[in-house]
Tab-separated table of C-alpha atoms in Angstrom:
chain	number	residue	atom	x	y	z
N	1	MET	CA	-0.010	0.021	0.051
N	2	ALA	CA	2.850	2.446	0.800
N	3	HIS	CA	4.402	1.642	-2.505
N	4	ALA	CA	1.296	2.283	-4.297
N	5	ALA	CA	0.633	5.598	-2.466
N	6	THR	CA	4.375	6.692	-3.169
N	7	ARG	CA	3.796	5.941	-6.925
N	8	THR	CA	0.474	7.947	-6.945
N	9	ILE	CA	2.204	10.951	-5.194
N	10	ARG	CA	5.058	10.496	-7.899
N	11	GLN	CA	2.498	10.576	-10.794
N	12	LEU	CA	0.650	13.511	-9.333
N	13	GLY	CA	3.798	15.517	-8.919
N	14	SER	CA	4.933	14.625	-12.437
N	15	ARG	CA	1.404	15.647	-13.733
N	16	VAL	CA	1.647	18.844	-11.935
N	17	PHE	CA	5.142	19.992	-12.257
N	18	GLY	CA	6.305	17.965	-15.248
N	19	GLY	CA	5.432	20.699	-17.829
N	20	TYR	CA	7.161	23.342	-15.958
N	21	ALA	CA	10.355	21.098	-15.463
N	22	GLU	CA	10.271	20.658	-19.164
N	23	LEU	CA	10.399	24.326	-19.773
N	24	LEU	CA	13.214	24.913	-17.329
N	25	ARG	CA	15.381	22.229	-18.887
N	26	ILE	CA	15.310	24.140	-22.124
N	27	PRO	CA	19.024	25.668	-22.219
N	28	HIS	CA	19.343	28.929	-20.642
N	29	THR	CA	15.652	29.449	-19.758
N	30	ALA	CA	15.997	28.938	-15.969
N	31	ARG	CA	18.476	31.573	-15.749
N	32	PHE	CA	16.580	34.396	-17.148
N	33	ALA	CA	13.224	33.208	-15.755
N	34	VAL	CA	14.721	33.298	-12.093
N	35	GLY	CA	16.749	36.403	-12.692
N	36	ALA	CA	13.765	38.294	-13.808
N	37	VAL	CA	11.970	37.320	-10.621
N	38	ILE	CA	14.638	38.392	-8.358
N	39	ALA	CA	15.199	41.598	-10.126
N	40	CYS	CA	11.491	42.315	-9.658
N	41	MET	CA	11.762	42.258	-5.921
N	42	PRO	CA	11.290	46.135	-5.905
N	43	PHE	CA	7.650	45.535	-6.697
N	44	PRO	CA	6.602	43.862	-3.362
N	45	MET	CA	9.277	45.564	-1.385
N	46	VAL	CA	9.485	49.286	-2.203
N	47	GLY	CA	5.776	50.116	-1.555
N	48	MET	CA	5.657	48.171	1.811
N	49	THR	CA	9.044	49.831	2.806
N	50	ILE	CA	7.735	53.427	1.892
N	51	THR	CA	4.570	52.780	3.766
N	52	ILE	CA	6.108	51.538	6.918
N	53	SER	CA	9.147	53.823	7.102
N	54	VAL	CA	7.188	56.924	6.348
N	55	GLN	CA	4.467	56.116	9.070
N	56	HIS	CA	7.273	55.343	11.434
N	57	TYR	CA	9.183	58.526	10.901
N	58	TYR	CA	6.545	60.978	10.020
N	59	GLY	CA	3.505	59.363	11.564
N	60	ASN	CA	1.300	59.994	8.604
N	61	TYR	CA	-0.657	57.480	6.576
N	62	THR	CA	-1.709	60.299	4.200
N	63	LEU	CA	1.778	61.138	3.271
N	64	ALA	CA	2.799	57.325	2.890
N	65	GLY	CA	-0.368	56.836	0.635
N	66	ALA	CA	0.566	59.966	-1.442
N	67	LEU	CA	4.131	58.763	-2.047
N	68	THR	CA	3.249	55.273	-3.147
N	69	ALA	CA	0.473	56.868	-5.234
N	70	ILE	CA	3.342	58.961	-6.759
N	71	GLN	CA	5.478	55.971	-7.362
N	72	ALA	CA	2.486	54.300	-9.002
N	73	VAL	CA	1.680	56.976	-11.307
N	74	SER	CA	5.446	57.430	-12.271
N	75	LEU	CA	5.333	53.657	-13.050
N	76	ALA	CA	2.270	54.011	-15.271
N	77	VAL	CA	3.804	56.836	-17.272
N	78	VAL	CA	7.349	55.320	-17.464
N	79	GLY	CA	6.455	51.741	-17.669
N	80	PRO	CA	4.918	51.868	-21.292
N	81	LEU	CA	7.778	54.110	-22.478
N	82	LEU	CA	10.423	51.586	-21.437
N	83	GLY	CA	8.564	48.828	-22.865
N	84	ARG	CA	8.171	50.607	-26.231
N	85	LEU	CA	11.956	51.317	-25.905
N	86	VAL	CA	12.774	47.720	-25.216
N	87	ASP	CA	10.924	46.612	-28.306
N	88	ARG	CA	12.617	49.115	-30.426
N	89	PHE	CA	16.020	49.048	-29.202
N	90	GLY	CA	16.600	45.807	-27.080
N	91	GLN	CA	16.553	44.781	-23.619
N	92	ARG	CA	19.941	45.343	-22.447
N	93	GLN	CA	20.325	48.665	-24.214
N	94	VAL	CA	17.366	50.016	-22.165
N	95	SER	CA	17.751	48.196	-18.889
N	96	ILE	CA	21.229	49.181	-17.913
N	97	PRO	CA	20.857	52.958	-17.566
N	98	THR	CA	17.283	52.522	-15.998
N	99	ILE	CA	18.871	50.410	-13.186
N	100	ILE	CA	21.408	52.976	-12.316
N	101	ILE	CA	18.804	55.706	-12.227
N	102	TRP	CA	16.768	53.599	-9.820
N	103	MET	CA	19.677	52.655	-7.562
N	104	ILE	CA	20.612	56.416	-7.097
N	105	ALA	CA	17.010	57.116	-6.271
N	106	ALA	CA	16.276	54.292	-3.903
N	107	PHE	CA	19.189	55.247	-1.686
N	108	SER	CA	18.584	58.830	-1.795
N	109	LEU	CA	15.049	58.352	-0.632
N	110	SER	CA	15.964	55.903	2.123
N	111	ALA	CA	18.601	58.620	3.431
N	112	CYS	CA	15.852	61.273	3.205
N	113	ILE	CA	13.177	59.329	5.090
N	114	SER	CA	15.629	58.306	7.917
N	115	ALA	CA	16.664	61.952	8.233
N	116	ARG	CA	13.211	63.102	8.238
N	117	ALA	CA	13.799	65.486	5.336
N	118	PRO	CA	11.144	67.876	4.219
N	119	GLU	CA	8.133	66.276	2.589
N	120	TRP	CA	8.818	68.147	-0.605
N	121	ILE	CA	12.086	66.352	-0.970
N	122	LEU	CA	10.562	63.033	-0.798
N	123	PHE	CA	8.126	63.877	-3.495
N	124	CYS	CA	10.919	65.070	-5.825
N	125	ILE	CA	12.848	61.689	-5.502
N	126	THR	CA	10.045	59.224	-5.486
N	127	PRO	CA	9.004	59.376	-9.188
N	128	PHE	CA	12.679	58.229	-10.038
N	129	LEU	CA	11.767	54.937	-8.383
N	130	ALA	CA	9.644	54.234	-11.575
N	131	ALA	CA	12.928	53.498	-13.448
N	132	ILE	CA	12.450	49.774	-13.197
N	133	PRO	CA	12.990	47.823	-16.382
N	134	PRO	CA	9.782	45.829	-17.259
N	135	TRP	CA	11.339	42.491	-16.159
N	136	GLY	CA	8.150	40.513	-16.147
N	137	ALA	CA	7.225	41.536	-19.695
N	138	MET	CA	10.689	41.117	-21.042
N	139	SER	CA	10.799	37.448	-19.398
N	140	ARG	CA	7.474	36.815	-20.900
N	141	GLY	CA	8.601	38.082	-24.316
N	142	ARG	CA	11.530	35.646	-24.269
N	143	TRP	CA	9.245	32.833	-23.574
N	144	THR	CA	6.905	33.759	-26.467
N	145	HIS	CA	10.024	34.165	-28.738
N	146	LEU	CA	11.523	30.827	-28.018
N	147	LEU	CA	8.043	28.933	-28.058
N	148	ALA	CA	6.508	30.799	-31.031
N	149	GLY	CA	3.913	28.481	-32.557
N	150	ASP	CA	3.685	26.033	-29.615
N	151	ARG	CA	0.475	27.423	-28.165
N	152	ILE	CA	0.175	24.787	-25.240
N	153	ARG	CA	3.828	25.247	-23.977
N	154	THR	CA	3.437	29.180	-24.362
N	155	ASP	CA	0.500	29.150	-22.300
N	156	ARG	CA	2.244	26.908	-19.756
N	157	ALA	CA	5.375	29.206	-19.686
N	158	LEU	CA	3.156	32.284	-18.962
N	159	SER	CA	1.535	30.119	-16.019
N	160	LEU	CA	5.288	29.380	-14.974
N	161	SER	CA	5.943	33.006	-14.967
N	162	GLY	CA	3.090	33.596	-12.711
N	163	VAL	CA	4.178	30.993	-10.373
N	164	LEU	CA	7.507	32.587	-10.079
N	165	ASP	CA	6.015	36.024	-9.647
N	166	GLU	CA	4.019	34.621	-6.630
N	167	CYS	CA	7.116	33.122	-5.135
N	168	MET	CA	8.562	36.833	-5.219
N	169	TRP	CA	5.553	38.164	-3.543
N	170	ILE	CA	5.455	35.347	-0.926
N	171	ILE	CA	9.257	36.256	-0.135
N	172	GLY	CA	9.186	40.017	-0.746
N	173	ASN	CA	6.155	40.953	1.384
N	174	PRO	CA	7.211	39.622	4.746
N	175	LEU	CA	10.902	40.470	4.152
N	176	SER	CA	10.002	43.909	3.237
N	177	SER	CA	7.743	44.435	6.393
N	178	THR	CA	10.388	42.865	8.658
N	179	LEU	CA	13.361	44.693	7.257
N	180	ALA	CA	11.398	48.138	7.181
N	181	VAL	CA	10.511	47.818	10.964
N	182	ILE	CA	14.134	47.067	11.625
N	183	SER	CA	15.431	49.835	9.225
N	184	GLY	CA	14.140	51.542	6.106
N	185	THR	CA	17.818	51.835	4.914
N	186	LEU	CA	18.265	48.061	5.442
N	187	ALA	CA	15.176	47.179	3.522
N	188	PHE	CA	16.081	49.472	0.527
N	189	SER	CA	19.787	47.835	0.420
N	190	VAL	CA	18.442	44.394	0.377
N	191	THR	CA	16.020	45.464	-2.510
N	192	GLY	CA	19.220	47.024	-4.339
N	193	LEU	CA	21.201	43.913	-3.977
N	194	CYS	CA	18.274	41.797	-5.352
N	195	VAL	CA	18.050	44.341	-8.285
N	196	LEU	CA	21.922	43.938	-9.036
N	197	THR	CA	21.741	40.085	-8.726
N	198	GLY	CA	18.586	39.544	-10.848
N	199	SER	CA	19.676	41.918	-13.571
N	200	LEU	CA	23.180	40.349	-13.927
N	201	MET	CA	21.485	36.900	-14.454
N	202	PHE	CA	18.975	38.171	-16.865
N	203	LEU	CA	20.961	40.721	-18.916
N	204	THR	CA	24.092	38.429	-19.268
N	205	GLU	CA	21.823	35.658	-20.821
N	206	LEU	CA	22.105	36.672	-24.476
N	207	SER	CA	20.968	33.541	-26.531
N	208	THR	CA	17.313	33.955	-25.452
N	209	GLU	CA	16.874	37.667	-26.047
N	210	PRO	CA	14.164	38.280	-28.804
N	211	PRO	CA	15.374	40.590	-31.462
N	212	SER	CA	14.452	44.337	-31.249
N	213	GLN	CA	12.413	46.116	-33.908
N	214	THR	CA	15.704	47.857	-35.008
N	215	GLN	CA	17.264	44.376	-35.686
N	216	LEU	CA	14.304	42.901	-37.431
N	217	ALA	CA	13.921	46.051	-39.742
N	218	ARG	CA	17.609	46.088	-40.653
N	219	ARG	CA	17.392	42.167	-41.522
N	220	ALA	CA	14.423	43.033	-43.922
N	221	GLY	CA	15.810	46.112	-45.143
N	222	LEU	CA	13.253	48.439	-43.766
N	223	THR	CA	12.896	51.348	-41.374
N	224	ARG	CA	11.366	50.725	-38.142
N	225	ALA	CA	8.143	52.569	-39.174
N	226	GLU	CA	7.866	50.555	-42.311
N	227	TYR	CA	8.407	47.410	-40.442
N	228	ARG	CA	5.638	48.145	-38.067
N	229	GLU	CA	3.258	48.941	-40.769
N	230	HIS	CA	4.372	45.601	-42.424
N	231	GLU	CA	3.657	43.719	-39.205
N	232	ALA	CA	0.396	45.313	-38.683
N	233	ARG	CA	-0.738	44.652	-42.361
N	234	ARG	CA	0.231	40.754	-41.694
N	235	ALA	CA	-1.611	40.698	-38.510
N	236	ALA	CA	-4.728	42.293	-40.023
N	237	ALA	CA	-4.559	39.797	-42.891
N	238	ILE	CA	-4.454	36.694	-40.513
N	239	GLN	CA	-7.482	38.215	-38.440
N	240	ARG	CA	-9.313	38.931	-41.579
N	241	ASP	CA	-8.813	35.408	-42.807
N	242	ALA	CA	-10.106	34.005	-39.367
N	243	GLY	CA	-13.283	36.110	-39.819
N	244	THR	CA	-12.349	38.493	-36.815
N	245	LEU	CA	-11.823	41.559	-39.054
N	246	PRO	CA	-13.561	43.018	-42.098
N	247	SER	CA	-11.803	42.624	-45.342
N	248	ALA	CA	-9.174	45.307	-45.865
N	249	ILE	CA	-8.601	44.380	-49.545
N	250	ASP	CA	-9.348	47.341	-52.050
N	251	SER	CA	-11.373	45.638	-54.681
N	252	ARG	CA	-10.159	48.081	-57.454
N	253	ASP	CA	-6.472	47.445	-57.317
N	254	GLY	CA	-6.379	44.467	-54.949
N	255	SER	CA	-3.881	46.107	-52.623
N	256	ALA	CA	-4.460	46.163	-48.876
N	257	SER	CA	-5.412	49.306	-47.207
N	258	ALA	CA	-3.238	51.206	-44.674
N	259	PRO	CA	-2.957	49.088	-41.716
N	260	ARG	CA	-3.727	50.434	-38.256
N	261	THR	CA	-0.305	50.488	-36.558
N	262	SER	CA	-1.624	51.429	-33.085
N	263	ILE	CA	-2.093	48.432	-30.619
N	264	TRP	CA	-4.945	50.157	-28.974
N	265	GLY	CA	-7.932	48.065	-30.207
N	266	PRO	CA	-11.204	47.602	-28.202
N	267	GLY	CA	-9.952	44.358	-26.598
N	268	LEU	CA	-6.839	45.981	-25.204
N	269	ILE	CA	-8.768	49.073	-23.925
N	270	ALA	CA	-11.099	46.701	-22.109
N	271	VAL	CA	-8.343	44.589	-20.579
N	272	CYS	CA	-6.547	47.865	-19.215
N	273	ALA	CA	-9.655	49.345	-17.912
N	274	THR	CA	-10.272	45.964	-15.925
N	275	TRP	CA	-6.495	46.201	-14.633
N	276	PHE	CA	-7.165	49.783	-13.576
N	277	GLY	CA	-9.926	48.769	-11.317
N	278	LEU	CA	-7.886	45.645	-10.108
N	279	GLY	CA	-5.106	47.733	-8.979
N	280	ALA	CA	-7.403	50.411	-7.315
N	281	PHE	CA	-9.151	47.888	-4.923
N	282	GLN	CA	-6.180	45.757	-4.192
N	283	SER	CA	-3.799	48.713	-3.334
N	284	ALA	CA	-6.596	50.125	-1.051
N	285	ALA	CA	-6.815	46.875	0.580
N	286	SER	CA	-3.129	46.636	1.307
N	287	ILE	CA	-3.008	50.017	3.081
N	288	SER	CA	-6.182	49.285	4.996
N	289	ILE	CA	-4.855	45.931	6.279
N	290	ILE	CA	-1.754	47.835	7.674
N	291	ALA	CA	-3.881	50.275	9.476
N	292	PHE	CA	-6.123	47.544	10.861
N	293	ALA	CA	-3.259	45.707	12.011
N	294	THR	CA	-1.762	48.700	13.571
N	295	GLU	CA	-4.977	49.369	15.504
N	296	GLN	CA	-4.832	45.841	16.807
N	297	ASN	CA	-1.124	46.073	17.833
N	298	MET	CA	-0.439	43.420	15.161
N	299	LYS	CA	1.592	45.345	12.507
N	300	GLN	CA	4.532	42.832	12.593
N	301	TYR	CA	2.132	40.234	11.119
N	302	THR	CA	0.952	42.183	8.162
N	303	GLY	CA	3.843	40.626	5.915
N	304	PHE	CA	2.673	37.253	6.977
N	305	VAL	CA	-0.945	38.036	5.978
N	306	PHE	CA	0.208	39.232	2.585
N	307	ALA	CA	2.492	36.276	2.278
N	308	CYS	CA	-0.554	33.906	2.770
N	309	PHE	CA	-2.512	35.526	-0.086
N	310	SER	CA	0.672	35.084	-2.206
N	311	PHE	CA	1.032	31.444	-1.094
N	312	SER	CA	-2.617	30.786	-2.040
N	313	SER	CA	-2.090	32.521	-5.307
N	314	LEU	CA	1.075	30.304	-5.933
N	315	MET	CA	-0.959	27.122	-5.414
N	316	GLY	CA	-3.776	28.334	-7.783
N	317	ALA	CA	-0.919	29.259	-10.380
N	318	ILE	CA	0.667	25.800	-9.985
N	319	VAL	CA	-2.610	23.874	-10.529
N	320	TYR	CA	-3.996	26.333	-13.242
N	321	GLY	CA	-0.945	26.121	-15.454
N	322	ALA	CA	-0.491	22.256	-15.172
N	323	ARG	CA	-4.083	21.761	-16.863
N	324	ASN	CA	-4.967	22.152	-20.449
N	325	TRP	CA	-8.157	24.103	-20.401
N	326	VAL	CA	-10.995	23.590	-22.840
N	327	THR	CA	-13.135	26.368	-21.119
N	328	PRO	CA	-12.983	29.536	-23.277
N	329	LEU	CA	-10.371	31.983	-22.037
N	330	TRP	CA	-12.849	34.746	-21.506
N	331	LYS	CA	-15.060	32.638	-19.231
N	332	ARG	CA	-11.937	31.701	-17.032
N	333	PHE	CA	-11.110	35.264	-16.760
N	334	TYR	CA	-14.299	36.547	-15.490
N	335	ILE	CA	-14.785	33.816	-13.181
N	336	CYS	CA	-11.313	34.339	-11.423
N	337	LEU	CA	-11.777	37.933	-11.412
N	338	ALA	CA	-15.125	37.726	-9.812
N	339	MET	CA	-13.932	35.606	-7.062
N	340	VAL	CA	-10.978	37.944	-6.053
N	341	ASN	CA	-13.261	41.166	-6.234
N	342	ILE	CA	-16.045	39.690	-4.065
N	343	GLY	CA	-13.616	38.141	-1.614
N	344	VAL	CA	-11.621	41.317	-1.042
N	345	GLY	CA	-14.866	43.304	-0.875
N	346	SER	CA	-15.794	41.325	2.237
N	347	PHE	CA	-12.901	42.693	4.112
N	348	MET	CA	-15.093	45.393	5.715
N	349	PHE	CA	-17.087	42.580	7.797
N	350	ALA	CA	-13.856	41.127	9.329
N	351	ARG	CA	-13.221	41.742	12.988
N	352	HIS	CA	-9.979	40.206	13.336
N	353	LEU	CA	-6.675	40.240	11.280
N	354	TRP	CA	-6.841	36.442	11.051
N	355	VAL	CA	-10.311	36.407	9.459
N	356	ILE	CA	-8.581	38.540	6.762
N	357	MET	CA	-5.948	36.053	6.353
N	358	ILE	CA	-8.336	33.196	6.086
N	359	ILE	CA	-10.105	35.120	3.383
N	360	TYR	CA	-6.862	35.612	1.482
N	361	LEU	CA	-6.348	32.012	1.718
N	362	ILE	CA	-9.567	31.246	0.033
N	363	ILE	CA	-9.793	33.728	-2.586
N	364	GLY	CA	-6.029	33.755	-3.350
N	365	VAL	CA	-6.160	30.805	-5.617
N	366	GLY	CA	-7.890	33.007	-8.081
N	367	GLN	CA	-5.535	35.670	-7.965
N	368	ALA	CA	-2.399	34.358	-10.183
N	369	PRO	CA	-4.997	32.760	-12.678
N	370	THR	CA	-6.451	36.087	-13.318
N	371	TRP	CA	-3.199	37.658	-13.997
N	372	ILE	CA	-2.205	34.471	-16.240
N	373	ASN	CA	-5.396	34.934	-18.114
N	374	GLY	CA	-4.621	38.467	-18.693
N	375	ASN	CA	-1.218	37.632	-19.918
N	376	GLN	CA	-2.819	35.178	-22.304
N	377	LEU	CA	-5.372	37.732	-23.583
N	378	MET	CA	-2.335	39.868	-24.656
N	379	LEU	CA	-1.235	37.059	-26.916
N	380	HIS	CA	-4.395	37.702	-29.005
N	381	LEU	CA	-4.340	41.550	-28.730
N	382	VAL	CA	-1.006	42.852	-29.789
N	383	PRO	CA	1.626	41.678	-32.385
N	384	PRO	CA	4.911	40.273	-31.335
N	385	SER	CA	7.388	43.013	-31.688
N	386	ARG	CA	5.114	45.117	-29.475
N	387	PHE	CA	4.321	42.345	-26.917
N	388	THR	CA	6.571	44.064	-24.164
N	389	GLU	CA	4.831	47.415	-24.731
N	390	GLY	CA	1.340	45.894	-24.467
N	391	MET	CA	2.215	44.008	-21.276
N	392	ALA	CA	3.765	47.414	-19.892
N	393	TRP	CA	0.561	49.285	-20.826
N	394	MET	CA	-1.538	46.504	-18.985
N	395	GLY	CA	0.856	46.933	-15.796
N	396	ALA	CA	0.650	50.673	-16.078
N	397	MET	CA	-3.208	50.877	-15.880
N	398	ASN	CA	-2.859	48.472	-12.908
N	399	ALA	CA	-0.411	51.088	-11.291
N	400	ILE	CA	-2.563	53.888	-11.991
N	401	GLY	CA	-5.534	52.187	-10.492
N	402	GLY	CA	-3.323	51.365	-7.418
N	403	SER	CA	-2.263	54.795	-7.045
N	404	ALA	CA	-5.806	56.127	-6.979
N	405	GLY	CA	-6.939	53.350	-4.782
N	406	SER	CA	-4.057	53.919	-2.219
N	407	ALA	CA	-4.460	57.710	-2.177
N	408	VAL	CA	-8.337	57.601	-1.627
N	409	ALA	CA	-7.920	54.957	1.003
N	410	GLY	CA	-5.045	56.843	3.031
N	411	VAL	CA	-7.329	59.895	3.242
N	412	PHE	CA	-10.431	57.704	4.738
N	413	ILE	CA	-8.096	55.776	6.953
N	414	ASP	CA	-6.575	59.136	8.427
N	415	ARG	CA	-10.411	60.329	8.856
N	416	MET	CA	-12.116	57.190	10.037
N	417	GLY	CA	-9.550	54.617	10.809
N	418	SER	CA	-9.397	51.154	9.035
N	419	HIS	CA	-13.057	50.803	8.925
N	420	GLY	CA	-13.161	53.792	6.500
N	421	GLY	CA	-10.392	52.132	4.498
N	422	PHE	CA	-12.309	48.783	3.935
N	423	LEU	CA	-15.419	50.772	3.023
N	424	THR	CA	-13.194	52.335	0.353
N	425	VAL	CA	-12.048	48.667	-0.642
N	426	THR	CA	-15.729	47.321	-0.957
N	427	ILE	CA	-16.950	50.306	-3.034
N	428	LEU	CA	-13.925	49.985	-5.311
N	429	ALA	CA	-14.115	46.243	-5.586
N	430	LEU	CA	-17.699	46.365	-6.833
N	431	ALA	CA	-17.188	49.165	-9.054
N	432	SER	CA	-14.149	47.377	-10.484
N	433	LEU	CA	-16.188	44.334	-11.329
N	434	ALA	CA	-18.996	46.514	-12.817
N	435	ILE	CA	-16.226	48.100	-15.295
N	436	ALA	CA	-14.947	44.647	-16.161
N	437	PHE	CA	-18.111	43.341	-17.272
N	438	THR	CA	-18.927	46.417	-19.410
N	439	GLY	CA	-15.894	45.021	-21.485
N	440	LEU	CA	-17.357	41.605	-21.860
N	441	ARG	CA	-18.036	41.710	-25.573
N	442	GLN	CA	-14.835	43.229	-26.303
N	443	ILE	CA	-12.795	40.770	-24.354
N	444	ARG	CA	-14.787	37.800	-25.622
N	445	ASN	CA	-14.320	38.925	-29.212
N	446	GLY	CA	-10.476	39.467	-28.499
N	447	THR	CA	-10.062	35.926	-27.357
N	448	GLU	CA	-11.644	34.568	-30.521
N	449	ALA	CA	-8.905	36.334	-32.675
N	450	PRO	CA	-5.803	34.475	-33.897
N	451	VAL	CA	-2.903	34.565	-31.427
N	452	LEU	CA	-0.747	37.606	-32.893
N	453	THR	CA	2.559	36.696	-31.050
N	454	GLU	CA	2.740	33.686	-33.533
N	455	VAL	CA	2.777	35.959	-36.346
N	456	LYS	CA	5.972	36.206	-38.236
N	457	VAL	CA	6.890	38.883	-41.062
């Protein structure tokens, strides 16, 4: 019986993790995949570090919320620009100067917070923390480049990226909250070390880097603008052949009409609007939980609560990515999204921090699949040489929503305590779900289109 049980466990493990292991056995993939996650540590650590450090030195949640909001808005502005530059000029060419700017800004902000510098100085430095290369988008861009044409393994690779991202949040949230309580400088130093280590692992792996638009255009003997038009024309032709676009052929001369080179179709607009709402209520929930834990003298456990959410999300990502789904992508997207929105919206009824932790454990299984579904949607909505830019826009809208959510929640927390923050969370969560369903038709139509990242010019 013991032998049979062991064999069953091995078979289950092989079924769940076998596909991921196969991807990581592809030469050089493990290095860039893990390096990207390590380099992404500023995302879970910087916001938490700023919130705890500013509250400790200045005793003001409004200031903390305003600074995190400014950082998020700056990310939203700079992120798509960096994504576009990466697609045009290459990953290494853009990432190296960006990293240098971030390191200078991070240590300057840490020193100013510790010295209780005037608030206007903090507001001047914080925007430069947006100088973070789009590691997640660049990593996913490498996967789609390596696995172009293999739909099943591409979807699994995006799920693997989601799994690794959740590992980052599981480690980053409790680590940042613990280090920030000890010293904000220590927290920023550890974050900087992660950035240097991860970027070296990622950027020194050259064989998996996808070609930039400049390289592709040079090979084709075209300018970048001509190449983008050529690619857009090719993508439109494939969608037209699949019946998802009206014919663009001029019957008089048989030539294709001028293609639309912008990536902003109805589907992408709907996804970005949804990600705005998602960022708004989740950011408001984070700062409200910190305030709630502080009121209960349990602030040291906030990182653990967030880690439980990330752990649950990790389990959801592992199981979700191990299965080949037959349910339409748009249905899976809305089911997971509704689960997360309704669950987080119920925080206002919690009377203890551990109740929030239990809710997080339950609904967390839908968090990573929601993001994985969003990544898969991007395969249908943007052409391959602009995939990084499309992913950056999705992240930017999430950051803008996060900035709005944290700023609004910070004001209500200062006036009404954590209850005011959770009331804001509930309203934002329900409004976010309503916004998402207004784009149902656009997202459904988008998933019925061909996968544009498999288009080759």
